XYZ file of C-alpha atoms in Angstrom:
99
model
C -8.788 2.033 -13.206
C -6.547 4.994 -12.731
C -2.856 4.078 -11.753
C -3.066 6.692 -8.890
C -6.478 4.978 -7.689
C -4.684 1.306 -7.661
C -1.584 2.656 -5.942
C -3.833 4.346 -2.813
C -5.828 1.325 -2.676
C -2.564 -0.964 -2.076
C -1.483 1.410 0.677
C 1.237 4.454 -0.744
C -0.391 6.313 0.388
C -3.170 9.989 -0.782
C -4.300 10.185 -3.844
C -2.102 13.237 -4.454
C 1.050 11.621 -3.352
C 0.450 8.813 -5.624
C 0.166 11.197 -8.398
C 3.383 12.418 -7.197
C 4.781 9.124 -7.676
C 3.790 9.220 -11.203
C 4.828 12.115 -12.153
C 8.252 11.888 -10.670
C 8.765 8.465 -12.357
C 8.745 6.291 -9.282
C 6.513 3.960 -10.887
C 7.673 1.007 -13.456
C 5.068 -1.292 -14.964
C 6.567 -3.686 -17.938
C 9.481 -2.614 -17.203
C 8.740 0.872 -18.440
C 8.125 4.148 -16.329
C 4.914 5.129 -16.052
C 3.991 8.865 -15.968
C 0.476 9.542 -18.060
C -2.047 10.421 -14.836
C -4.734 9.916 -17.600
C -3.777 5.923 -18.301
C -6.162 3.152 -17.380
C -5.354 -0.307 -16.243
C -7.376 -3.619 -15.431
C -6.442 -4.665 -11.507
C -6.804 -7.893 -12.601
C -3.074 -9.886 -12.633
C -1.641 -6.335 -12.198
C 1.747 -6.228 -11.421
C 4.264 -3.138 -10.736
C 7.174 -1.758 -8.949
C 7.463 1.764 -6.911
C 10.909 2.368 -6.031
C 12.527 -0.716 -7.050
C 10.233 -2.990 -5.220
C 7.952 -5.332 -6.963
C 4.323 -5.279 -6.140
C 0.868 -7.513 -7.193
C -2.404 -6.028 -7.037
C -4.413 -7.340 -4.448
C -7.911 -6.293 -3.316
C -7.794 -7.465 0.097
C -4.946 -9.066 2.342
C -5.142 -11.283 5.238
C -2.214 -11.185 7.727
C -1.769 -13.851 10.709
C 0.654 -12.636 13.288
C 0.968 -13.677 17.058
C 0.409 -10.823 19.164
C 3.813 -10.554 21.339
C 3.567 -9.218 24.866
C 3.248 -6.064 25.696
C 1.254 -5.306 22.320
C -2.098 -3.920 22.138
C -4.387 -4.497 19.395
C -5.436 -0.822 18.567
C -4.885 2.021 16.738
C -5.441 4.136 19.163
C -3.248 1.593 22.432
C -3.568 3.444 25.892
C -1.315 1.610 27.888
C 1.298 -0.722 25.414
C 2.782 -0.195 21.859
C 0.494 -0.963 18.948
C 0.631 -4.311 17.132
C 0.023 -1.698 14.047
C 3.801 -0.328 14.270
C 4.885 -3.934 13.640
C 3.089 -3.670 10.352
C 4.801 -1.984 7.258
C 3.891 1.571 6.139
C 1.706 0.588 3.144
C -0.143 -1.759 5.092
C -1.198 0.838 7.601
C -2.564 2.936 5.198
C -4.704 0.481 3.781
C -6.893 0.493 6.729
C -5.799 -2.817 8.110
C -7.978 -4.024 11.167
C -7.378 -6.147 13.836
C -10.262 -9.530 14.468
């Protein structure tokens, strides 16, 4: 799998941007920075770091949180903040859903 096609599907963000990533050398994997767009990887036990921060592959997450008051869970909340802006940035963008 492309490296820019595992870092949109862990929540960096567009396709594009992750390229952007790349290129610029914001992306370390064995402890060496990563900038061939063209290089494939196995998700499997896949481990890297974008800006300094350690990341694991996962295909899906699963996040328990206690709604506090005065949250509402939507993305679109009409009358209260959104649980959502409790969540980190990469999360968001992964499509995260509320059940």
């Amino acid at each position: 799998m492309l490296l820019e096609k595992i870092l949109q599907s862990q929540g960096f963000g567009s396709r594009k941007y992750c390229q952007q990533l790349i290129k610029n050398g914001s992306v370390i994997i064995d402890g060496e920075v990563v900038s061939d767009l063209k290089k494939q990887f196995s998700p499997e036990n896949f481990e890297f770091s974008v800006f300094g921060q350690n990341y694991q592959y996962r295909e899906k997450i699963y996040i328990a949180l206690r709604k506090p008051q005065g949250f509402e869970c939507s993305h679109q909340p009409q009358h209260h903040q959104s649980v959502f802006s409790l969540l980190p940035e990469t999360m968001i963008h992964r499509g995260v859903q509320a059940v």
